[in-house]
CSV table of C-alpha atoms and ligand atoms in Angstrom, one decimal:
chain,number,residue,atom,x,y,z
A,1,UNK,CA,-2.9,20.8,34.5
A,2,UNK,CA,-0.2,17.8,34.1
A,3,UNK,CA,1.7,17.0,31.4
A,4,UNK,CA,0.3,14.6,28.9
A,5,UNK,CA,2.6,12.4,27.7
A,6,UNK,CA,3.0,9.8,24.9
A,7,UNK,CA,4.5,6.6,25.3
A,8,UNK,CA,4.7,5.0,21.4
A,9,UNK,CA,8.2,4.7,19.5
A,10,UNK,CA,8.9,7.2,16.6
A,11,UNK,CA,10.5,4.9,14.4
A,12,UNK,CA,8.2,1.6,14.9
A,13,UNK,CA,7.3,0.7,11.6
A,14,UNK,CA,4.1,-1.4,10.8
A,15,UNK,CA,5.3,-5.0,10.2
A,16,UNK,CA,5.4,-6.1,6.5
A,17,UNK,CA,2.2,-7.7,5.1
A,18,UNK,CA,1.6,-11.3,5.7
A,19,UNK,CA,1.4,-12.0,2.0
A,20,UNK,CA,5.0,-10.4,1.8
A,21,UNK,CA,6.3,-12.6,4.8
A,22,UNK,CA,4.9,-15.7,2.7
A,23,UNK,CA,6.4,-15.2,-0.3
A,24,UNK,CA,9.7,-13.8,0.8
A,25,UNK,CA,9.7,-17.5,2.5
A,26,UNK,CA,8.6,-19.3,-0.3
A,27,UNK,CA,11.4,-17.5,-2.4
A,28,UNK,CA,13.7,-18.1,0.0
A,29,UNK,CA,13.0,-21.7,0.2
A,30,UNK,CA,14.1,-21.9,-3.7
A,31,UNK,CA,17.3,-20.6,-2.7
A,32,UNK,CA,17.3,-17.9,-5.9
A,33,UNK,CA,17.9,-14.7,-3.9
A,34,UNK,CA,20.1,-13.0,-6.6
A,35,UNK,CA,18.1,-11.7,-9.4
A,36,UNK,CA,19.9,-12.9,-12.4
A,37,UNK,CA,19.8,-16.8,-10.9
A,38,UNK,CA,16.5,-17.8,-12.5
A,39,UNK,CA,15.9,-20.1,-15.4
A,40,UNK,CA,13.3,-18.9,-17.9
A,41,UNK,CA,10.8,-17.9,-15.3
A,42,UNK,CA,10.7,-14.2,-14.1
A,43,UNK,CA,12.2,-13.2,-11.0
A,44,UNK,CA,10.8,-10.5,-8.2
A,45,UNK,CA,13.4,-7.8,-9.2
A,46,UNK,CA,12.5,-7.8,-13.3
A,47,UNK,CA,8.8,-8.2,-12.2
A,48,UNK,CA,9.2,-5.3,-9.9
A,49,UNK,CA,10.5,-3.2,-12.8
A,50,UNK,CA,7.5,-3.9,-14.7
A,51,UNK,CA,5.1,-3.1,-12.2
A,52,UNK,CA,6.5,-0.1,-10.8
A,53,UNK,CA,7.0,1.7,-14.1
A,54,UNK,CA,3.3,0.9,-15.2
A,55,UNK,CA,2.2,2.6,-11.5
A,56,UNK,CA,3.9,5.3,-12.7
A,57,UNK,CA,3.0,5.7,-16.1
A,58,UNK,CA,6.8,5.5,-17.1
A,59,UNK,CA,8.4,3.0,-20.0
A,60,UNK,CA,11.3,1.8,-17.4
A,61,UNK,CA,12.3,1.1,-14.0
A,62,UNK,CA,15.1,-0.3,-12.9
A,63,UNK,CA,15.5,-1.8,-9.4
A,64,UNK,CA,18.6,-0.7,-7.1
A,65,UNK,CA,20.7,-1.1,-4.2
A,66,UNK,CA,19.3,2.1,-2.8
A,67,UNK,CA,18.1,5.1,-3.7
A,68,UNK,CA,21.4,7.1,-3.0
A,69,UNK,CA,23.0,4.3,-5.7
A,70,UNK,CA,19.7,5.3,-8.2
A,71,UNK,CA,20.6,9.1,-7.6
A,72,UNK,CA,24.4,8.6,-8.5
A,73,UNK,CA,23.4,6.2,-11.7
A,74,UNK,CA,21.1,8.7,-12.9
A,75,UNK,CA,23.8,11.6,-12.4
A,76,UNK,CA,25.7,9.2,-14.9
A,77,UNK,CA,23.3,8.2,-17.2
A,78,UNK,CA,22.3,11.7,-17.5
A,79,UNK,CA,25.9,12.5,-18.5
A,80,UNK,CA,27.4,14.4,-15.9
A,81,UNK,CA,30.9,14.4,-15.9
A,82,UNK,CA,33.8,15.2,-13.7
A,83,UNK,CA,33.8,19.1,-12.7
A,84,UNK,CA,29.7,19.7,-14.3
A,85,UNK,CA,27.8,21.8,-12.0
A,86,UNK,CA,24.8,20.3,-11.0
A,87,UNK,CA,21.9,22.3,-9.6
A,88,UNK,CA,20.7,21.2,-6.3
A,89,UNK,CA,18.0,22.5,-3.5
A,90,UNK,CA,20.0,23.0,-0.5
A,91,UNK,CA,17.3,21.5,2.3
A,92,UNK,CA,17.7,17.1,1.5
A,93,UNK,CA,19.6,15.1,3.4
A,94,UNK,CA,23.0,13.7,3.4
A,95,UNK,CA,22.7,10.6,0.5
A,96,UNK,CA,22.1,13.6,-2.5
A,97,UNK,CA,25.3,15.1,-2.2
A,98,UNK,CA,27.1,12.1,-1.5
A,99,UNK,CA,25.7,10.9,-5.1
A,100,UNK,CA,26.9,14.3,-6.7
A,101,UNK,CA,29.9,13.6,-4.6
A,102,UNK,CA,30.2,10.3,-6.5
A,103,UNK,CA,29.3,11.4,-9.7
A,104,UNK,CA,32.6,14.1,-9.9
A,105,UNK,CA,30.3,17.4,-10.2
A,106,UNK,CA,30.5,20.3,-8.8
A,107,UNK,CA,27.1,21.1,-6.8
A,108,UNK,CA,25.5,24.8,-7.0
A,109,UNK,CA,23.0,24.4,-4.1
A,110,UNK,CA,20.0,26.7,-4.3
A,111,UNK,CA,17.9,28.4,-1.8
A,112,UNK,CA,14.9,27.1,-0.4
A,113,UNK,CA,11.5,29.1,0.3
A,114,UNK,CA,10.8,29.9,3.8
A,115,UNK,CA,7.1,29.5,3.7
A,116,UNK,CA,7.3,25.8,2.1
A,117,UNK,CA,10.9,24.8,2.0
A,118,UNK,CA,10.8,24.0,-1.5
A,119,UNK,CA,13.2,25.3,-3.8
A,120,UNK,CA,13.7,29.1,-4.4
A,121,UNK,CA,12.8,29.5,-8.3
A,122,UNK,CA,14.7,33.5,-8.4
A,123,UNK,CA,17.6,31.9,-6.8
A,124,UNK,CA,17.1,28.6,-9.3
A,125,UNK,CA,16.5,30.7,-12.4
A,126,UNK,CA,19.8,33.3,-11.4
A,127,UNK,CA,21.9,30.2,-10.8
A,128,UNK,CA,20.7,28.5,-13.9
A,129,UNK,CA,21.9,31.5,-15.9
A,130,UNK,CA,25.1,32.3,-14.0
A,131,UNK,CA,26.6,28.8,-14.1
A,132,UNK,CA,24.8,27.8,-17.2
A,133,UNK,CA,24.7,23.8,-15.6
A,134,UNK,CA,22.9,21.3,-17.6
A,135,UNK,CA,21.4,19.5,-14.8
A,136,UNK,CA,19.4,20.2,-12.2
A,137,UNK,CA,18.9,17.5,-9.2
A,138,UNK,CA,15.7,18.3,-7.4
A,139,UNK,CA,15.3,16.7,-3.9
A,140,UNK,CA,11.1,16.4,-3.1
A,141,UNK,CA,13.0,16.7,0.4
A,142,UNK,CA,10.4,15.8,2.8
A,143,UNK,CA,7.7,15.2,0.6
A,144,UNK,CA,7.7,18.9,0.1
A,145,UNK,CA,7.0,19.6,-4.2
A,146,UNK,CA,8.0,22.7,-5.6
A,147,UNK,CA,5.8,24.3,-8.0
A,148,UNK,CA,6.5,22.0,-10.7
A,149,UNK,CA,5.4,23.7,-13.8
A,150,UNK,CA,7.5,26.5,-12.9
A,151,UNK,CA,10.1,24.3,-12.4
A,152,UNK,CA,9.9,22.3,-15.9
A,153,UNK,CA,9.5,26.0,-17.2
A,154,UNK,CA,13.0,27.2,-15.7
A,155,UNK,CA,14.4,23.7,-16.9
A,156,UNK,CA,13.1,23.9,-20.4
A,157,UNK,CA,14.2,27.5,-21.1
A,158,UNK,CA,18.1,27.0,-19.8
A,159,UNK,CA,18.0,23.4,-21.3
A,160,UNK,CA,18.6,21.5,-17.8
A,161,UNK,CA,18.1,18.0,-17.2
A,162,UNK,CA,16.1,17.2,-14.6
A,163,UNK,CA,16.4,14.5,-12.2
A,164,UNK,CA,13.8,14.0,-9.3
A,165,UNK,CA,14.7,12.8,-5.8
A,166,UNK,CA,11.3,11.2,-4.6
A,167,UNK,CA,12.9,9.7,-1.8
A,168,UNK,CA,10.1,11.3,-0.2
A,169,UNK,CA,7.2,11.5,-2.3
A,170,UNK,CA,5.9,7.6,-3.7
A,171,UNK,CA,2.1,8.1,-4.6
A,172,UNK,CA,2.5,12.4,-4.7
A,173,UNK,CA,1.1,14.5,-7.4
A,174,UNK,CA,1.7,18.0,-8.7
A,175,UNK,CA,-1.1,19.3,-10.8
A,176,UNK,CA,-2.7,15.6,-11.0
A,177,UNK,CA,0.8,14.3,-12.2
A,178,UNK,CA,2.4,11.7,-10.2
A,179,UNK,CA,5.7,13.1,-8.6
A,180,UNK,CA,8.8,11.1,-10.7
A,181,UNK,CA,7.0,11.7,-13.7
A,182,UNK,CA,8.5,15.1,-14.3
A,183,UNK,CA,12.0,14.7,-14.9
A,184,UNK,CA,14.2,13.0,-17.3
A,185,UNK,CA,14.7,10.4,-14.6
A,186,UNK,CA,13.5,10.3,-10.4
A,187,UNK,CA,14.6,8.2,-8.2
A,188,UNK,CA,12.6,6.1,-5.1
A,189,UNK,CA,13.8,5.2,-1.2
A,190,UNK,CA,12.1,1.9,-0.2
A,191,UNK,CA,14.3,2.2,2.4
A,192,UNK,CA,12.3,1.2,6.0
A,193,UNK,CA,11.1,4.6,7.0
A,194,UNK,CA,9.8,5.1,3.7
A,195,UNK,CA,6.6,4.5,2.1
A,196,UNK,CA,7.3,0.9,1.3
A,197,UNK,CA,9.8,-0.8,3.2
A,198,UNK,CA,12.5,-3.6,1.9
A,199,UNK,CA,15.0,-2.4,4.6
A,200,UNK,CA,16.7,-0.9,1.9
A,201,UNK,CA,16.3,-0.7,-2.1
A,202,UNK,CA,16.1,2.1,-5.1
A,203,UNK,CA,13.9,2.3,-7.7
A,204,UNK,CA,14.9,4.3,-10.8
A,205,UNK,CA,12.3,5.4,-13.7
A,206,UNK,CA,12.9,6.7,-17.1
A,207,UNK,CA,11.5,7.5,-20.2
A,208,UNK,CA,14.8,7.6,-21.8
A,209,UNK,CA,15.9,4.1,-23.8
A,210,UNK,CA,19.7,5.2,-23.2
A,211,UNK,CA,19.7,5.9,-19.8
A,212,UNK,CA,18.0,3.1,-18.9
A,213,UNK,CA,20.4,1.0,-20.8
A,214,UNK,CA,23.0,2.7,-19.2
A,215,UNK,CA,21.7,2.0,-15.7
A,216,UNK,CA,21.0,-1.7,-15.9
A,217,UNK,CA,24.6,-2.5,-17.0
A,218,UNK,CA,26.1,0.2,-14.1
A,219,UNK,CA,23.7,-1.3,-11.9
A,220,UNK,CA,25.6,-5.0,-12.5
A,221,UNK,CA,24.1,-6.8,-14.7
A,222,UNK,CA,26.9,-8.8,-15.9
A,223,UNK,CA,25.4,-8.7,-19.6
A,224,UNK,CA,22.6,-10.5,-18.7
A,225,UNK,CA,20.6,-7.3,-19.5
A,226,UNK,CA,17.9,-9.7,-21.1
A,227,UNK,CA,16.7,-11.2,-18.4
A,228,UNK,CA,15.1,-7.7,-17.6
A,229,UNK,CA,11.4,-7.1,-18.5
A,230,UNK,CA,11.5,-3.3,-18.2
A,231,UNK,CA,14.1,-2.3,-20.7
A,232,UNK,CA,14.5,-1.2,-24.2
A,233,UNK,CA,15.2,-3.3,-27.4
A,234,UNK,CA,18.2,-5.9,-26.9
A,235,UNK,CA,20.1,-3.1,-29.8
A,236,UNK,CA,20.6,0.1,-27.8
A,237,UNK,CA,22.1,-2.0,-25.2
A,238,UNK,CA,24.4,-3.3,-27.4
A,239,UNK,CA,25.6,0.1,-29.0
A,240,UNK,CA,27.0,1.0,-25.2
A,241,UNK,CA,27.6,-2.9,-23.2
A,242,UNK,CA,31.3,-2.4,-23.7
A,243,UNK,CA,31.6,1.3,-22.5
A,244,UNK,CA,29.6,1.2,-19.0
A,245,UNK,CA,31.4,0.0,-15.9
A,246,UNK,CA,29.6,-2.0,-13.4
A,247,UNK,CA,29.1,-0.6,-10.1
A,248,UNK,CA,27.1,-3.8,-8.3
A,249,UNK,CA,24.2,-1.6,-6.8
A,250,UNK,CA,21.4,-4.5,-7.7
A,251,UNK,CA,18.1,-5.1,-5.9
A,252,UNK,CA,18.1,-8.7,-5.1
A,253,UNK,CA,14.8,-10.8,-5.6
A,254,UNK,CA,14.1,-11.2,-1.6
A,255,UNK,CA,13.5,-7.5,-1.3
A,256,UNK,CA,11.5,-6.8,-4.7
A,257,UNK,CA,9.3,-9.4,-3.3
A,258,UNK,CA,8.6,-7.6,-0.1
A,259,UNK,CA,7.9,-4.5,-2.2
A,260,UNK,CA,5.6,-6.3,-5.5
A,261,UNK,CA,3.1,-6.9,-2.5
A,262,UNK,CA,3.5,-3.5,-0.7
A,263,UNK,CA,2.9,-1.5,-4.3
A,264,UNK,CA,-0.2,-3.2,-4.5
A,265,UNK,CA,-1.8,-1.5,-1.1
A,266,UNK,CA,0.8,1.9,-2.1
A,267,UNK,CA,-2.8,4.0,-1.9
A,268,UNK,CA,-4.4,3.2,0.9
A,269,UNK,CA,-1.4,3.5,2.5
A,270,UNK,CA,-1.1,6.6,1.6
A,271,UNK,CA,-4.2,7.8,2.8
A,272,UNK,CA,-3.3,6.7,6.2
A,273,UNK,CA,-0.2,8.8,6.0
A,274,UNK,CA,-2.3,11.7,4.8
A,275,UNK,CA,-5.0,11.1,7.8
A,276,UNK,CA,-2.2,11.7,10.9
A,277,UNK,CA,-0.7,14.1,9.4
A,278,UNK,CA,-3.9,16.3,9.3
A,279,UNK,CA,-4.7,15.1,12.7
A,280,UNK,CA,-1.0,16.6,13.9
A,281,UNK,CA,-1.6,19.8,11.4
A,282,UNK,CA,-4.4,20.4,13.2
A,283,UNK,CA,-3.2,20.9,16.8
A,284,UNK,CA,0.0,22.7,15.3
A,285,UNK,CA,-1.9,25.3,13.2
A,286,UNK,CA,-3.0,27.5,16.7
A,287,UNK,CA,0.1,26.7,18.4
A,288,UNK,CA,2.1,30.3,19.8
A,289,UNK,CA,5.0,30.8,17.5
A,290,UNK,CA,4.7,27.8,15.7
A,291,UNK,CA,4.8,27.8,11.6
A,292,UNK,CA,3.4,24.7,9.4
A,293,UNK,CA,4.9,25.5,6.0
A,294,UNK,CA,2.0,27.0,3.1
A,295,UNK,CA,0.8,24.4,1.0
A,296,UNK,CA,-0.5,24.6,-3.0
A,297,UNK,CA,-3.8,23.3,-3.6
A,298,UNK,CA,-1.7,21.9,-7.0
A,299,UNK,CA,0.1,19.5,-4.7
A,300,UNK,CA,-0.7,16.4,-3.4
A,301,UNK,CA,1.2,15.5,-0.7
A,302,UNK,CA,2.2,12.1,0.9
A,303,UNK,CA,3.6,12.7,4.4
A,304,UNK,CA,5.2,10.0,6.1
A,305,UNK,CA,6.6,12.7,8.4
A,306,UNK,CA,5.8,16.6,9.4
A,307,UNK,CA,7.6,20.0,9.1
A,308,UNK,CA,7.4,23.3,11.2
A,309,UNK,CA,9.0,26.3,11.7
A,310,UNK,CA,9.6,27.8,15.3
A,311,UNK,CA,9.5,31.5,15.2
A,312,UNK,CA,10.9,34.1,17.9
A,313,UNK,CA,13.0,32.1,19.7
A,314,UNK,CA,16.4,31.7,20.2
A,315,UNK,CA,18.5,28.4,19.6
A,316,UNK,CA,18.4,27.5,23.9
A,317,UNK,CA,15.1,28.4,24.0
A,318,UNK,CA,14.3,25.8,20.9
A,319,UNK,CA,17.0,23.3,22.6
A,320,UNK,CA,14.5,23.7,25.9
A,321,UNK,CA,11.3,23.2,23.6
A,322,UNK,CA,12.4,19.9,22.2
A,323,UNK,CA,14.1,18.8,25.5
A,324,UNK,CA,10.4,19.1,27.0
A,325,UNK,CA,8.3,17.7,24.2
A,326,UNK,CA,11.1,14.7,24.8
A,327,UNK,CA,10.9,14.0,28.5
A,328,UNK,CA,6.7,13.9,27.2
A,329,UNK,CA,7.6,11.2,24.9
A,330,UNK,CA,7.1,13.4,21.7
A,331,UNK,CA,10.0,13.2,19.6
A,332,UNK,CA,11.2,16.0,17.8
A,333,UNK,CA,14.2,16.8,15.2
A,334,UNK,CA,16.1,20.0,14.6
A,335,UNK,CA,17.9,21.1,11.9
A,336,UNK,CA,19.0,23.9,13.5
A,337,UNK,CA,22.1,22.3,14.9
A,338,UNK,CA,25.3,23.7,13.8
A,339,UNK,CA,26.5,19.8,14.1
A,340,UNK,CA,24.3,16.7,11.9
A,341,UNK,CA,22.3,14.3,14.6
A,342,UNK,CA,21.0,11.4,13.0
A,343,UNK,CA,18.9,12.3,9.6
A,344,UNK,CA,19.4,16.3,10.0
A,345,UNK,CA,22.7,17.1,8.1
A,346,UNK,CA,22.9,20.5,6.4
A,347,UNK,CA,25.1,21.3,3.4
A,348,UNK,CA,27.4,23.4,5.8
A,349,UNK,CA,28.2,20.2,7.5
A,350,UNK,CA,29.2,17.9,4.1
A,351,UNK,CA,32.8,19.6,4.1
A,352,UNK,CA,34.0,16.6,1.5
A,353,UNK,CA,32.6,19.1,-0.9
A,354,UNK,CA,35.0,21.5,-0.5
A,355,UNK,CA,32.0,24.1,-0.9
A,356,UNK,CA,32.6,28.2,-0.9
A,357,UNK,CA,28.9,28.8,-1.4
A,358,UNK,CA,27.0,30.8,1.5
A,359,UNK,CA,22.9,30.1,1.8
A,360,UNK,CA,21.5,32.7,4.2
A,361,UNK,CA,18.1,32.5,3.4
A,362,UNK,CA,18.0,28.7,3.3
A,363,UNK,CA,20.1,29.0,7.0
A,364,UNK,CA,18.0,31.0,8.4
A,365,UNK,CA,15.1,28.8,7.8
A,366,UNK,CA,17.4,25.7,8.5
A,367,UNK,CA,17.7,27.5,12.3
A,368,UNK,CA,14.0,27.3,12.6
A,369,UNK,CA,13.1,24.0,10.9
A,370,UNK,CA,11.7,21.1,13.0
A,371,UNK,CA,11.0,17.6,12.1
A,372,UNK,CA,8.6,14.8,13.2
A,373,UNK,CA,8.3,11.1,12.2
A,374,UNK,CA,4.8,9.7,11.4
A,375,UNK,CA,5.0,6.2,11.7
A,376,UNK,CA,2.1,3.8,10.3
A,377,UNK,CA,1.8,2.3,13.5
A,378,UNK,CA,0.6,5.8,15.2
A,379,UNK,CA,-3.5,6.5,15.0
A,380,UNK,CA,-5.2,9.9,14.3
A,381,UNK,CA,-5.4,10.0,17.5
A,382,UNK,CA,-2.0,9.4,18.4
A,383,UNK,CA,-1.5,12.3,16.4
A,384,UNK,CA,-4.1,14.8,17.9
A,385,UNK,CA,-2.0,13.6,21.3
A,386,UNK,CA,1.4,14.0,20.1
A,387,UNK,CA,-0.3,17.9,18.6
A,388,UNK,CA,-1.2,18.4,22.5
A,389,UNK,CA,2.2,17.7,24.0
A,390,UNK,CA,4.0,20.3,21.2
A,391,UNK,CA,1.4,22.9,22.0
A,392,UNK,CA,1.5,22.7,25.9
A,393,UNK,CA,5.3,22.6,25.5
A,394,UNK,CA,5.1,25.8,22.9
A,395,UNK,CA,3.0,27.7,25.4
A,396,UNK,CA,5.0,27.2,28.5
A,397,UNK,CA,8.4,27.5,26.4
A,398,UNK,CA,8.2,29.5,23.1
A,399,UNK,CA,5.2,32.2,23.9
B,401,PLP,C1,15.8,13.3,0.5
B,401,PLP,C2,16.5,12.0,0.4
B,401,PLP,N1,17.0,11.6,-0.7
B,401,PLP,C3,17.6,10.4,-0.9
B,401,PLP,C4,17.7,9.5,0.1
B,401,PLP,C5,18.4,8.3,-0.1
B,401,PLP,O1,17.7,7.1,0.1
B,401,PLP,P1,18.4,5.7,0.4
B,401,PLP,O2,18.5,5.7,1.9
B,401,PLP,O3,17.5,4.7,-0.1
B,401,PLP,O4,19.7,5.7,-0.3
B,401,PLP,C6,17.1,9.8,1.3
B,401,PLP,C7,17.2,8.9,2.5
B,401,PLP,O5,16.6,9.0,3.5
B,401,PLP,C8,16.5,11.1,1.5
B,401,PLP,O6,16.0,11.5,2.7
């Protein structure tokens, strides 16, 4: 039989929405890119901020730089100071501990589950105890949740903060309840490969009047923290404007505008995400030796890119599967790799940290873990292809 092969590019994006291209030029024709330069009219960012914390049922939102800048505010915010351990799942990608990094704590990564890759609650609830840390940063790495009620369980009983990385999970539930709306604060990507795209960009949401205080003046707002929509009461800002530095990681109002349009279509899109993944699930689950990870019936996932485990094979034999799958067009990512390539980094490899800790569960599933892109721009079908090519490779290589 001869090979199939497929011919689209994993990281073509769909183009932004025509209403977003119009009114990015239309802003741009008034020249008032910087989000503070408007007169008594609202600007993109501040609208931004009020729109995205009513989508997620939140008080605030404050719009960033990115959402590695959003991860280090909220580490601040939240009160961490130099030398606090800070709980952390050990499978996310290199931007979380850079924050932590930033921040001056000392991370205490956790193990991850092999069957879903979500965080290890024996190994959370042991580390909570033994370090007794007061904050716990949990990465939705992938789009993969973690059984949340256990999670807010483990959090309430050792008194940890929670902060949410949702980098990877915009329009995701646990239990009904939207993903970012667990913690004390979670942070959004709108970086381009995520589920909406301003190239780059942050969005922060909290509850909490303090912290969100906190976070528009580190954010840069040059004590023009009035020109925000989503904020607290002109008063708690004032109790703290002298005491917060300013750390210029702002959204301007050219990429807020990109995004007020995108939010609007945020479900739909999300069902298209939902669609190929299913369509590539569906290949993958009677491939030989190939694993998709176990997922609750609680959680309500928004995949903008698929997971699997190979199992029985060595590292060459792996190194072999993926070099086939690419010479078919299909393209795959390890994190198997002792060295980081591209967007697969594992905490062994962020040395800066200085860390002593050893993960063996989380390596051994690191060593096994695979990693594939599902752009907008592919079709179900697409999909059911791209599931042919990894289980004609997987039968030739891995059986
Ligand atoms: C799990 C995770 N967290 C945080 C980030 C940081 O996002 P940004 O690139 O917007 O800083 C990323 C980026 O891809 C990520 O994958």
């Amino acid at each position: 039989m001869p090979h199939l092969m497929f011919t689209k590019s994993f990281t073509q994006q769909e183009p932004l929405p025509e209403e977003a291209i119009e009114n990015a030029v239309v802003l741009m024709r008034t020249g008032r890119l910087f989000r503070y330069n408007t007169d008594a009219e609202a600007g993109d960012a501040a609208l931004l901020e009020q729109e995205f914390a009513a989508y997620m049922g939140k008080k605030f939102c404050l719009a960033c730089s990115s959402c590695g800048s959003s991860l280090y505010m909220a580490l601040k915010v939240a009160g961490v100071q130099k030398g606090d351990t800070v709980l952390c799942n050990a499978f996310t990608l290199a931007p979380v501990p850079g924050a932590l990094e930033n921040s001056g704590a000392q991370p205490v990564f956790v193990e991850i589950e092999e069957n879903n890759y979500t965080i290890d609650l024996a190994d959370l609830e042991r580390k909570a105890a033994q370090y007794k840390s007061r904050y716990l940063l949990l990465s939705h790495m992938r789009g993969h949740i973690a059984d949340m009620d256990a999670v807010m369980d483990i959090c309430q009983r050792h008194g940890i903060v929670l902060i949410e990385d949702c980098a990877h999970t915009m329009g995701a539930h646990w239990n009904n309840k939207k993903s970012g709306s667990f913690g004390a604060i979670a942070c959004f990507s709108t970086q381009t490969y995520k589920h909406m795209n301003s190239g780059e960009g942050g969005l922060l949401v909290t509850d909490n009047e303090e912290y969100l205080a906190k976070a528009i003046i580190l954010s840069g707002s040059y004590m023009l923290y009035e020109k925000h929509l989503s904020r607290p009461d002109k008063a708690v800002f004032e109790k703290i404007a002298l005491d917060v530095p300013n750390y210029s990681s702002r959204m301007d109002n050219l990429r807020a505008s990109l995004l007020r349009v995108q939010l609007r279509n945020l479900e739909a899109q999300c069902q298209r995400w939902k669609d190929l993944y299913h369509a590539l699930a569906a290949e993958l689950a009677h491939t030989p030796n190939i694993v998709l990870p176990s997922r609750s019936p609680k959680e309500d996932f928004v995949p903008s890119s698929l997971q699997f485990s190979i199992e029985n094979s060595t590292p060459q034999n792996i190194r072999q599967f993926l070099k086939t799958c690419e010479e078919r067009g299909v393209h795959i990512k390890w994190f198997g790799e002792p060295k980081p390539i591209g967007f697969t980094s594992s905490y062994k490899t962020w040395k800066y940290l200085g860390l002593t800790q050893t993960l063996p569960k989380t390596d051994a599933i690191l060593a096994k873990l695979c990693d594939i892109r599902l752009p907008l721009t592919f079709t179900t079908q697409d999909c059911t292809l791209i599931g042919q090519i990894i289980h004609q490779a997987a039968k030739e290589i891995l059986a």
